[in-house]
Amino acid sequence: MLYNQKDLKVLKDEIEFIDTVIIPFAAMDMDMKAPVHAGNLELLQIVCVQLEKQFKGRLLITPPMMTVGEDTSLLGMYTTQLREYGFKNIIVLTHLQAEPGDMNKIRLNEIPLENMSDDMKMEMINDEVKTVMKSVISIWNQ
Amino acid sequence: MSQKVTRRQFLNYSLMGVGSFMAAGAILPMGRFALDPLFQGEAQGSMITTSVKAEEITEEPVKVDFSYEQQDAWYKSEVTDFVWVYRDGDQIIALSPICKHLGCTVTWAGDDANPNKFFCPCHNGLYEKNGKNIPGTPPRGPLDQYEVGESDGFITIGEMFENELV
């Protein structure tokens, strides 16, 4: 499910089935590493689209949460809200090092997509998606 | 038995002949333009050709990708979806991979304990090979079916409709 009016209506009735929320968490620092952050954000979004296709009925994928200076205070506030709403599993999908508190974190690899041919890109992204899917399933099986 | 054609008759005939050619020249293209939508609809159809050969389809369901253009309010994008395709006797069946519970993607033989069923990883939903949902698992109905055809030996995919095999 996505954060839009149609899906949120379904979510309200099916919260016992849609028990997992994914928060894409990315940096948008305007420093030397800005191009890297931009690349990471792109990969993060592609992975989210694929995840939504595969696991639509059990995941809510929130809009990407952006941060500067690896500040995670907003993330903490948001997870409290999500728990109150009724989500059992909260998964943060990110490239960042930061260790969030009482939530699961799936760390994506930094892949320099801009220097790759299209075939290679697809392959790398598909591999990354598979890894993330496996991690999500293992969180469900905990 | 020679019949004389008068000057007046000759002029009448030739004027009518030339005139009808001119009229036909103007009316025929207009008529063809008017009828064109009818011919178009027939020739184009709505089937999407895939890159999978019909003869490669066996009784084991396989993924068949198909792409189409989708308009989302402001922008058009090319979307690639897939269907599960298998052979049943001399028929080819295409089933939608979208779980009827909450819309996850189902896989064939995705669960080791159920090798001959479609499996939904989200809430352990199960379907028979013909798309019938197995009672006791979350799905509320059978998997949807797609129109299937064959064009030059390749599988074509058409409209989605409710499962008619169950």
PDB file of N, CA, C and O in Angstrom, chain A residues 48-123:
ATOM      1  N   CYS A  48      11.673   0.586  -3.739  1.00  0.00           N
ATOM      2  CA  CYS A  48      10.341   0.717  -3.125  1.00  0.00           C
ATOM      3  C   CYS A  48       9.229   0.369  -4.103  1.00  0.00           C
ATOM      4  O   CYS A  48       8.254  -0.281  -3.732  1.00  0.00           O
ATOM      5  N   VAL A  49       9.372   0.795  -5.356  1.00  0.00           N
ATOM      6  CA  VAL A  49       8.351   0.487  -6.357  1.00  0.00           C
ATOM      7  C   VAL A  49       8.225  -1.024  -6.528  1.00  0.00           C
ATOM      8  O   VAL A  49       7.122  -1.577  -6.581  1.00  0.00           O
ATOM      9  N   GLN A  50       9.366  -1.715  -6.583  1.00  0.00           N
ATOM     10  CA  GLN A  50       9.339  -3.175  -6.743  1.00  0.00           C
ATOM     11  C   GLN A  50       8.736  -3.857  -5.522  1.00  0.00           C
ATOM     12  O   GLN A  50       7.973  -4.813  -5.644  1.00  0.00           O
ATOM     13  N   LEU A  51       9.105  -3.367  -4.352  1.00  0.00           N
ATOM     14  CA  LEU A  51       8.563  -3.938  -3.113  1.00  0.00           C
ATOM     15  C   LEU A  51       7.046  -3.810  -3.087  1.00  0.00           C
ATOM     16  O   LEU A  51       6.334  -4.735  -2.715  1.00  0.00           O
ATOM     17  N   GLU A  52       6.569  -2.644  -3.500  1.00  0.00           N
ATOM     18  CA  GLU A  52       5.126  -2.396  -3.523  1.00  0.00           C
ATOM     19  C   GLU A  52       4.435  -3.398  -4.438  1.00  0.00           C
ATOM     20  O   GLU A  52       3.367  -3.913  -4.129  1.00  0.00           O
ATOM     21  N   LYS A  53       5.053  -3.708  -5.566  1.00  0.00           N
ATOM     22  CA  LYS A  53       4.474  -4.667  -6.505  1.00  0.00           C
ATOM     23  C   LYS A  53       4.375  -6.049  -5.868  1.00  0.00           C
ATOM     24  O   LYS A  53       3.367  -6.732  -5.981  1.00  0.00           O
ATOM     25  N   GLN A  54       5.438  -6.460  -5.210  1.00  0.00           N
ATOM     26  CA  GLN A  54       5.500  -7.827  -4.681  1.00  0.00           C
ATOM     27  C   GLN A  54       4.646  -7.997  -3.428  1.00  0.00           C
ATOM     28  O   GLN A  54       3.956  -8.983  -3.264  1.00  0.00           O
ATOM     29  N   PHE A  55       4.749  -7.051  -2.515  1.00  0.00           N
ATOM     30  CA  PHE A  55       4.160  -7.233  -1.178  1.00  0.00           C
ATOM     31  C   PHE A  55       3.070  -6.215  -0.883  1.00  0.00           C
ATOM     32  O   PHE A  55       2.861  -5.852   0.272  1.00  0.00           O
ATOM     33  N   LYS A  56       2.371  -5.765  -1.909  1.00  0.00           N
ATOM     34  CA  LYS A  56       1.379  -4.710  -1.747  1.00  0.00           C
ATOM     35  C   LYS A  56       0.429  -4.950  -0.570  1.00  0.00           C
ATOM     36  O   LYS A  56       0.086  -4.047   0.168  1.00  0.00           O
ATOM     37  N   GLY A  57       0.021  -6.208  -0.378  1.00  0.00           N
ATOM     38  CA  GLY A  57      -1.011  -6.500   0.605  1.00  0.00           C
ATOM     39  C   GLY A  57      -0.549  -6.571   2.040  1.00  0.00           C
ATOM     40  O   GLY A  57      -1.349  -6.803   2.940  1.00  0.00           O
ATOM     41  N   ARG A  58       0.761  -6.412   2.285  1.00  0.00           N
ATOM     42  CA  ARG A  58       1.170  -6.501   3.676  1.00  0.00           C
ATOM     43  C   ARG A  58       2.052  -5.340   4.099  1.00  0.00           C
ATOM     44  O   ARG A  58       2.440  -5.221   5.259  1.00  0.00           O
ATOM     45  N   LEU A  59       2.380  -4.467   3.139  1.00  0.00           N
ATOM     46  CA  LEU A  59       3.275  -3.358   3.436  1.00  0.00           C
ATOM     47  C   LEU A  59       2.592  -2.028   3.214  1.00  0.00           C
ATOM     48  O   LEU A  59       1.844  -1.868   2.258  1.00  0.00           O
ATOM     49  N   LEU A  60       2.890  -1.081   4.081  1.00  0.00           N
ATOM     50  CA  LEU A  60       2.622   0.312   3.747  1.00  0.00           C
ATOM     51  C   LEU A  60       3.978   0.947   3.487  1.00  0.00           C
ATOM     52  O   LEU A  60       4.859   0.861   4.337  1.00  0.00           O
ATOM     53  N   ILE A  61       4.144   1.517   2.301  1.00  0.00           N
ATOM     54  CA  ILE A  61       5.394   2.219   2.024  1.00  0.00           C
ATOM     55  C   ILE A  61       5.109   3.707   2.157  1.00  0.00           C
ATOM     56  O   ILE A  61       4.288   4.263   1.430  1.00  0.00           O
ATOM     57  N   THR A  62       5.759   4.337   3.114  1.00  0.00           N
ATOM     58  CA  THR A  62       5.499   5.757   3.345  1.00  0.00           C
ATOM     59  C   THR A  62       6.262   6.569   2.303  1.00  0.00           C
ATOM     60  O   THR A  62       7.155   6.045   1.649  1.00  0.00           O
ATOM     61  N   PRO A  63       5.904   7.839   2.154  1.00  0.00           N
ATOM     62  CA  PRO A  63       6.726   8.681   1.281  1.00  0.00           C
ATOM     63  C   PRO A  63       8.140   8.729   1.849  1.00  0.00           C
ATOM     64  O   PRO A  63       8.318   8.566   3.064  1.00  0.00           O
ATOM     65  N   PRO A  64       9.151   8.935   0.998  1.00  0.00           N
ATOM     66  CA  PRO A  64      10.523   8.951   1.517  1.00  0.00           C
ATOM     67  C   PRO A  64      10.694  10.030   2.579  1.00  0.00           C
ATOM     68  O   PRO A  64      10.176  11.133   2.436  1.00  0.00           O
ATOM     69  N   MET A  65      11.383   9.672   3.651  1.00  0.00           N
ATOM     70  CA  MET A  65      11.678  10.664   4.680  1.00  0.00           C
ATOM     71  C   MET A  65      13.103  11.146   4.467  1.00  0.00           C
ATOM     72  O   MET A  65      14.021  10.348   4.392  1.00  0.00           O
ATOM     73  N   MET A  66      13.253  12.457   4.348  1.00  0.00           N
ATOM     74  CA  MET A  66      14.575  12.998   4.053  1.00  0.00           C
ATOM     75  C   MET A  66      15.184  13.554   5.337  1.00  0.00           C
ATOM     76  O   MET A  66      14.478  13.993   6.244  1.00  0.00           O
ATOM     77  N   THR A  67      16.505  13.535   5.359  1.00  0.00           N
ATOM     78  CA  THR A  67      17.173  14.063   6.541  1.00  0.00           C
ATOM     79  C   THR A  67      18.442  14.803   6.135  1.00  0.00           C
ATOM     80  O   THR A  67      18.953  14.631   5.031  1.00  0.00           O
ATOM     81  N   VAL A  68      18.938  15.631   7.040  1.00  0.00           N
ATOM     82  CA  VAL A  68      20.259  16.233   6.836  1.00  0.00           C
ATOM     83  C   VAL A  68      21.110  15.943   8.066  1.00  0.00           C
ATOM     84  O   VAL A  68      20.578  15.830   9.187  1.00  0.00           O
ATOM     85  N   GLY A  69      22.381  15.763   7.841  1.00  0.00           N
ATOM     86  CA  GLY A  69      23.298  15.507   8.939  1.00  0.00           C
ATOM     87  C   GLY A  69      22.976  14.237   9.704  1.00  0.00           C
ATOM     88  O   GLY A  69      23.243  14.136  10.893  1.00  0.00           O
ATOM     89  N   GLU A  70      22.346  13.275   9.032  1.00  0.00           N
ATOM     90  CA  GLU A  70      21.998  11.986   9.635  1.00  0.00           C
ATOM     91  C   GLU A  70      21.178  12.133  10.918  1.00  0.00           C
ATOM     92  O   GLU A  70      21.271  11.330  11.839  1.00  0.00           O
ATOM     93  N   ASP A  71      20.369  13.164  10.977  1.00  0.00           N
ATOM     94  CA  ASP A  71      19.521  13.373  12.142  1.00  0.00           C
ATOM     95  C   ASP A  71      18.338  12.402  12.093  1.00  0.00           C
ATOM     96  O   ASP A  71      17.633  12.328  11.098  1.00  0.00           O
ATOM     97  N   THR A  72      18.124  11.650  13.180  1.00  0.00           N
ATOM     98  CA  THR A  72      17.043  10.656  13.155  1.00  0.00           C
ATOM     99  C   THR A  72      15.919  10.983  14.128  1.00  0.00           C
ATOM    100  O   THR A  72      15.072  10.143  14.397  1.00  0.00           O
ATOM    101  N   SER A  73      15.881  12.212  14.648  1.00  0.00           N
ATOM    102  CA  SER A  73      14.881  12.517  15.676  1.00  0.00           C
ATOM    103  C   SER A  73      13.456  12.450  15.102  1.00  0.00           C
ATOM    104  O   SER A  73      12.540  11.946  15.730  1.00  0.00           O
ATOM    105  N   LEU A  74      13.306  12.922  13.845  1.00  0.00           N
ATOM    106  CA  LEU A  74      11.994  12.901  13.203  1.00  0.00           C
ATOM    107  C   LEU A  74      11.527  11.455  13.026  1.00  0.00           C
ATOM    108  O   LEU A  74      10.354  11.132  13.210  1.00  0.00           O
ATOM    109  N   LEU A  75      12.481  10.605  12.690  1.00  0.00           N
ATOM    110  CA  LEU A  75      12.181   9.185  12.488  1.00  0.00           C
ATOM    111  C   LEU A  75      11.616   8.578  13.767  1.00  0.00           C
ATOM    112  O   LEU A  75      10.645   7.821  13.733  1.00  0.00           O
ATOM    113  N   GLY A  76      12.219   8.953  14.903  1.00  0.00           N
ATOM    114  CA  GLY A  76      11.744   8.449  16.183  1.00  0.00           C
ATOM    115  C   GLY A  76      10.307   8.856  16.445  1.00  0.00           C
ATOM    116  O   GLY A  76       9.473   8.047  16.856  1.00  0.00           O
ATOM    117  N   MET A  77      10.018  10.135  16.156  1.00  0.00           N
ATOM    118  CA  MET A  77       8.667  10.634  16.363  1.00  0.00           C
ATOM    119  C   MET A  77       7.672   9.879  15.495  1.00  0.00           C
ATOM    120  O   MET A  77       6.574   9.518  15.924  1.00  0.00           O
ATOM    121  N   TYR A  78       8.080   9.650  14.246  1.00  0.00           N
ATOM    122  CA  TYR A  78       7.206   9.001  13.274  1.00  0.00           C
ATOM    123  C   TYR A  78       6.910   7.557  13.681  1.00  0.00           C
ATOM    124  O   TYR A  78       5.771   7.098  13.586  1.00  0.00           O
ATOM    125  N   THR A  79       7.926   6.856  14.154  1.00  0.00           N
ATOM    126  CA  THR A  79       7.706   5.449  14.520  1.00  0.00           C
ATOM    127  C   THR A  79       6.739   5.341  15.690  1.00  0.00           C
ATOM    128  O   THR A  79       5.935   4.411  15.738  1.00  0.00           O
ATOM    129  N   THR A  80       6.822   6.288  16.631  1.00  0.00           N
ATOM    130  CA  THR A  80       5.853   6.270  17.743  1.00  0.00           C
ATOM    131  C   THR A  80       4.439   6.346  17.190  1.00  0.00           C
ATOM    132  O   THR A  80       3.550   5.580  17.586  1.00  0.00           O
ATOM    133  N   GLN A  81       4.242   7.275  16.222  1.00  0.00           N
ATOM    134  CA  GLN A  81       2.918   7.420  15.608  1.00  0.00           C
ATOM    135  C   GLN A  81       2.480   6.131  14.932  1.00  0.00           C
ATOM    136  O   GLN A  81       1.328   5.700  15.060  1.00  0.00           O
ATOM    137  N   LEU A  82       3.410   5.518  14.194  1.00  0.00           N
ATOM    138  CA  LEU A  82       3.065   4.315  13.434  1.00  0.00           C
ATOM    139  C   LEU A  82       2.676   3.178  14.366  1.00  0.00           C
ATOM    140  O   LEU A  82       1.750   2.422  14.096  1.00  0.00           O
ATOM    141  N   ARG A  83       3.392   3.065  15.486  1.00  0.00           N
ATOM    142  CA  ARG A  83       3.052   2.013  16.449  1.00  0.00           C
ATOM    143  C   ARG A  83       1.663   2.239  17.026  1.00  0.00           C
ATOM    144  O   ARG A  83       0.882   1.314  17.187  1.00  0.00           O
ATOM    145  N   GLU A  84       1.367   3.498  17.322  1.00  0.00           N
ATOM    146  CA  GLU A  84       0.043   3.808  17.847  1.00  0.00           C
ATOM    147  C   GLU A  84      -1.041   3.477  16.840  1.00  0.00           C
ATOM    148  O   GLU A  84      -2.139   3.057  17.192  1.00  0.00           O
ATOM    149  N   TYR A  85      -0.742   3.627  15.557  1.00  0.00           N
ATOM    150  CA  TYR A  85      -1.722   3.322  14.514  1.00  0.00           C
ATOM    151  C   TYR A  85      -2.006   1.835  14.449  1.00  0.00           C
ATOM    152  O   TYR A  85      -3.098   1.425  14.053  1.00  0.00           O
ATOM    153  N   GLY A  86      -1.026   1.015  14.849  1.00  0.00           N
ATOM    154  CA  GLY A  86      -1.272  -0.421  14.878  1.00  0.00           C
ATOM    155  C   GLY A  86      -0.300  -1.279  14.101  1.00  0.00           C
ATOM    156  O   GLY A  86      -0.514  -2.480  13.974  1.00  0.00           O
ATOM    157  N   PHE A  87       0.746  -0.686  13.582  1.00  0.00           N
ATOM    158  CA  PHE A  87       1.726  -1.487  12.850  1.00  0.00           C
ATOM    159  C   PHE A  87       2.591  -2.281  13.814  1.00  0.00           C
ATOM    160  O   PHE A  87       3.018  -1.761  14.841  1.00  0.00           O
ATOM    161  N   LYS A  88       2.846  -3.552  13.452  1.00  0.00           N
ATOM    162  CA  LYS A  88       3.672  -4.398  14.310  1.00  0.00           C
ATOM    163  C   LYS A  88       5.143  -4.301  13.933  1.00  0.00           C
ATOM    164  O   LYS A  88       6.012  -4.277  14.783  1.00  0.00           O
ATOM    165  N   ASN A  89       5.400  -4.309  12.612  1.00  0.00           N
ATOM    166  CA  ASN A  89       6.793  -4.245  12.165  1.00  0.00           C
ATOM    167  C   ASN A  89       7.060  -2.898  11.508  1.00  0.00           C
ATOM    168  O   ASN A  89       6.336  -2.499  10.611  1.00  0.00           O
ATOM    169  N   ILE A  90       8.111  -2.235  11.968  1.00  0.00           N
ATOM    170  CA  ILE A  90       8.512  -0.989  11.342  1.00  0.00           C
ATOM    171  C   ILE A  90       9.910  -1.194  10.776  1.00  0.00           C
ATOM    172  O   ILE A  90      10.830  -1.576  11.506  1.00  0.00           O
ATOM    173  N   ILE A  91      10.021  -1.014   9.476  1.00  0.00           N
ATOM    174  CA  ILE A  91      11.302  -1.267   8.812  1.00  0.00           C
ATOM    175  C   ILE A  91      11.790   0.026   8.169  1.00  0.00           C
ATOM    176  O   ILE A  91      11.050   0.671   7.425  1.00  0.00           O
ATOM    177  N   VAL A  92      13.012   0.392   8.483  1.00  0.00           N
ATOM    178  CA  VAL A  92      13.610   1.565   7.859  1.00  0.00           C
ATOM    179  C   VAL A  92      14.532   1.078   6.753  1.00  0.00           C
ATOM    180  O   VAL A  92      15.375   0.217   6.964  1.00  0.00           O
ATOM    181  N   LEU A  93      14.291   1.603   5.554  1.00  0.00           N
ATOM    182  CA  LEU A  93      15.082   1.202   4.396  1.00  0.00           C
ATOM    183  C   LEU A  93      15.990   2.369   4.060  1.00  0.00           C
ATOM    184  O   LEU A  93      15.512   3.449   3.726  1.00  0.00           O
ATOM    185  N   THR A  94      17.283   2.174   4.182  1.00  0.00           N
ATOM    186  CA  THR A  94      18.169   3.325   4.058  1.00  0.00           C
ATOM    187  C   THR A  94      19.579   2.949   3.621  1.00  0.00           C
ATOM    188  O   THR A  94      19.969   1.788   3.678  1.00  0.00           O
ATOM    189  N   HIS A  95      20.310   3.965   3.171  1.00  0.00           N
ATOM    190  CA  HIS A  95      21.736   3.798   2.896  1.00  0.00           C
ATOM    191  C   HIS A  95      22.564   4.293   4.082  1.00  0.00           C
ATOM    192  O   HIS A  95      23.764   4.106   4.124  1.00  0.00           O
ATOM    193  N   LEU A  96      21.912   4.956   5.012  1.00  0.00           N
ATOM    194  CA  LEU A  96      22.653   5.652   6.067  1.00  0.00           C
ATOM    195  C   LEU A  96      23.146   4.709   7.152  1.00  0.00           C
ATOM    196  O   LEU A  96      22.590   3.634   7.362  1.00  0.00           O
ATOM    197  N   GLN A  97      24.159   5.166   7.861  1.00  0.00           N
ATOM    198  CA  GLN A  97      24.765   4.348   8.906  1.00  0.00           C
ATOM    199  C   GLN A  97      23.936   4.346  10.183  1.00  0.00           C
ATOM    200  O   GLN A  97      23.964   3.394  10.940  1.00  0.00           O
ATOM    201  N   ALA A  98      23.202   5.455  10.384  1.00  0.00           N
ATOM    202  CA  ALA A  98      22.545   5.680  11.663  1.00  0.00           C
ATOM    203  C   ALA A  98      21.774   4.459  12.141  1.00  0.00           C
ATOM    204  O   ALA A  98      21.098   3.790  11.366  1.00  0.00           O
ATOM    205  N   GLU A  99      21.876   4.172  13.429  1.00  0.00           N
ATOM    206  CA  GLU A  99      21.167   3.037  14.018  1.00  0.00           C
ATOM    207  C   GLU A  99      19.905   3.527  14.713  1.00  0.00           C
ATOM    208  O   GLU A  99      19.973   4.111  15.786  1.00  0.00           O
ATOM    209  N   PRO A 100      18.759   3.312  14.093  1.00  0.00           N
ATOM    210  CA  PRO A 100      17.533   3.737  14.761  1.00  0.00           C
ATOM    211  C   PRO A 100      17.241   2.825  15.953  1.00  0.00           C
ATOM    212  O   PRO A 100      17.784   1.725  16.039  1.00  0.00           O
ATOM    213  N   GLY A 101      16.403   3.301  16.843  1.00  0.00           N
ATOM    214  CA  GLY A 101      16.169   2.582  18.096  1.00  0.00           C
ATOM    215  C   GLY A 101      15.451   1.255  17.957  1.00  0.00           C
ATOM    216  O   GLY A 101      16.037   0.247  17.559  1.00  0.00           O
ATOM    217  N   ASP A 102      14.131   1.248  18.251  1.00  0.00           N
ATOM    218  CA  ASP A 102      13.413  -0.023  18.356  1.00  0.00           C
ATOM    219  C   ASP A 102      12.730  -0.409  17.055  1.00  0.00           C
ATOM    220  O   ASP A 102      11.569  -0.739  17.013  1.00  0.00           O
ATOM    221  N   MET A 103      13.460  -0.322  15.949  1.00  0.00           N
ATOM    222  CA  MET A 103      12.850  -0.715  14.672  1.00  0.00           C
ATOM    223  C   MET A 103      13.854  -1.515  13.871  1.00  0.00           C
ATOM    224  O   MET A 103      15.042  -1.519  14.166  1.00  0.00           O
ATOM    225  N   ASN A 104      13.347  -2.222  12.890  1.00  0.00           N
ATOM    226  CA  ASN A 104      14.235  -2.977  12.022  1.00  0.00           C
ATOM    227  C   ASN A 104      14.829  -2.050  10.980  1.00  0.00           C
ATOM    228  O   ASN A 104      14.196  -1.096  10.549  1.00  0.00           O
ATOM    229  N   LYS A 105      16.041  -2.385  10.569  1.00  0.00           N
ATOM    230  CA  LYS A 105      16.655  -1.557   9.548  1.00  0.00           C
ATOM    231  C   LYS A 105      17.203  -2.452   8.453  1.00  0.00           C
ATOM    232  O   LYS A 105      17.822  -3.478   8.738  1.00  0.00           O
ATOM    233  N   ILE A 106      16.904  -2.109   7.218  1.00  0.00           N
ATOM    234  CA  ILE A 106      17.520  -2.818   6.101  1.00  0.00           C
ATOM    235  C   ILE A 106      18.426  -1.821   5.400  1.00  0.00           C
ATOM    236  O   ILE A 106      17.986  -0.749   4.995  1.00  0.00           O
ATOM    237  N   ARG A 107      19.701  -2.175   5.316  1.00  0.00           N
ATOM    238  CA  ARG A 107      20.645  -1.238   4.727  1.00  0.00           C
ATOM    239  C   ARG A 107      20.876  -1.617   3.272  1.00  0.00           C
ATOM    240  O   ARG A 107      21.207  -2.755   2.952  1.00  0.00           O
ATOM    241  N   LEU A 108      20.694  -0.654   2.378  1.00  0.00           N
ATOM    242  CA  LEU A 108      20.908  -0.896   0.951  1.00  0.00           C
ATOM    243  C   LEU A 108      22.373  -0.687   0.609  1.00  0.00           C
ATOM    244  O   LEU A 108      23.079   0.052   1.293  1.00  0.00           O
ATOM    245  N   ASN A 109      22.798  -1.336  -0.455  1.00  0.00           N
ATOM    246  CA  ASN A 109      24.163  -1.112  -0.938  1.00  0.00           C
ATOM    247  C   ASN A 109      24.211   0.161  -1.758  1.00  0.00           C
ATOM    248  O   ASN A 109      23.251   0.513  -2.431  1.00  0.00           O
ATOM    249  N   GLU A 110      25.351   0.823  -1.719  1.00  0.00           N
ATOM    250  CA  GLU A 110      25.535   1.981  -2.589  1.00  0.00           C
ATOM    251  C   GLU A 110      25.979   1.463  -3.949  1.00  0.00           C
ATOM    252  O   GLU A 110      27.043   0.870  -4.073  1.00  0.00           O
ATOM    253  N   ILE A 111      25.129   1.670  -4.946  1.00  0.00           N
ATOM    254  CA  ILE A 111      25.471   1.175  -6.279  1.00  0.00           C
ATOM    255  C   ILE A 111      25.631   2.375  -7.216  1.00  0.00           C
ATOM    256  O   ILE A 111      24.701   3.168  -7.352  1.00  0.00           O
ATOM    257  N   PRO A 112      26.790   2.534  -7.820  1.00  0.00           N
ATOM    258  CA  PRO A 112      26.990   3.673  -8.739  1.00  0.00           C
ATOM    259  C   PRO A 112      26.284   3.447 -10.061  1.00  0.00           C
ATOM    260  O   PRO A 112      26.875   3.071 -11.061  1.00  0.00           O
ATOM    261  N   LEU A 113      24.960   3.693 -10.074  1.00  0.00           N
ATOM    262  CA  LEU A 113      24.134   3.358 -11.232  1.00  0.00           C
ATOM    263  C   LEU A 113      24.500   4.153 -12.485  1.00  0.00           C
ATOM    264  O   LEU A 113      24.352   3.674 -13.595  1.00  0.00           O
ATOM    265  N   GLU A 114      24.992   5.375 -12.299  1.00  0.00           N
ATOM    266  CA  GLU A 114      25.175   6.254 -13.455  1.00  0.00           C
ATOM    267  C   GLU A 114      26.230   5.739 -14.426  1.00  0.00           C
ATOM    268  O   GLU A 114      26.223   6.066 -15.598  1.00  0.00           O
ATOM    269  N   ASN A 115      27.149   4.900 -13.927  1.00  0.00           N
ATOM    270  CA  ASN A 115      28.219   4.445 -14.808  1.00  0.00           C
ATOM    271  C   ASN A 115      27.932   3.092 -15.439  1.00  0.00           C
ATOM    272  O   ASN A 115      28.826   2.451 -15.957  1.00  0.00           O
ATOM    273  N   MET A 116      26.686   2.646 -15.382  1.00  0.00           N
ATOM    274  CA  MET A 116      26.422   1.283 -15.842  1.00  0.00           C
ATOM    275  C   MET A 116      25.563   1.265 -17.088  1.00  0.00           C
ATOM    276  O   MET A 116      24.774   2.160 -17.331  1.00  0.00           O
ATOM    277  N   SER A 117      25.696   0.183 -17.841  1.00  0.00           N
ATOM    278  CA  SER A 117      24.798  -0.010 -18.981  1.00  0.00           C
ATOM    279  C   SER A 117      23.429  -0.421 -18.438  1.00  0.00           C
ATOM    280  O   SER A 117      23.319  -0.873 -17.301  1.00  0.00           O
ATOM    281  N   ASP A 118      22.412  -0.274 -19.273  1.00  0.00           N
ATOM    282  CA  ASP A 118      21.050  -0.528 -18.803  1.00  0.00           C
ATOM    283  C   ASP A 118      20.848  -1.956 -18.307  1.00  0.00           C
ATOM    284  O   ASP A 118      20.213  -2.180 -17.286  1.00  0.00           O
ATOM    285  N   ASP A 119      21.422  -2.926 -19.044  1.00  0.00           N
ATOM    286  CA  ASP A 119      21.268  -4.328 -18.644  1.00  0.00           C
ATOM    287  C   ASP A 119      21.848  -4.562 -17.262  1.00  0.00           C
ATOM    288  O   ASP A 119      21.249  -5.202 -16.406  1.00  0.00           O
ATOM    289  N   MET A 120      23.053  -4.019 -17.082  1.00  0.00           N
ATOM    290  CA  MET A 120      23.760  -4.178 -15.819  1.00  0.00           C
ATOM    291  C   MET A 120      22.947  -3.556 -14.687  1.00  0.00           C
ATOM    292  O   MET A 120      22.791  -4.142 -13.613  1.00  0.00           O
ATOM    293  N   LYS A 121      22.424  -2.357 -14.965  1.00  0.00           N
ATOM    294  CA  LYS A 121      21.609  -1.654 -13.971  1.00  0.00           C
ATOM    295  C   LYS A 121      20.456  -2.524 -13.508  1.00  0.00           C
ATOM    296  O   LYS A 121      20.227  -2.710 -12.319  1.00  0.00           O
ATOM    297  N   MET A 122      19.715  -3.060 -14.489  1.00  0.00           N
ATOM    298  CA  MET A 122      18.550  -3.890 -14.179  1.00  0.00           C
ATOM    299  C   MET A 122      18.961  -5.056 -13.302  1.00  0.00           C
ATOM    300  O   MET A 122      18.291  -5.383 -12.319  1.00  0.00           O
ATOM    301  N   GLU A 123      20.092  -5.673 -13.667  1.00  0.00           N
ATOM    302  CA  GLU A 123      20.533  -6.854 -12.933  1.00  0.00           C
ATOM    303  C   GLU A 123      20.860  -6.492 -11.486  1.00  0.00           C
ATOM    304  O   GLU A 123      20.420  -7.159 -10.544  1.00  0.00           O
TER     305      GLU A 123
END
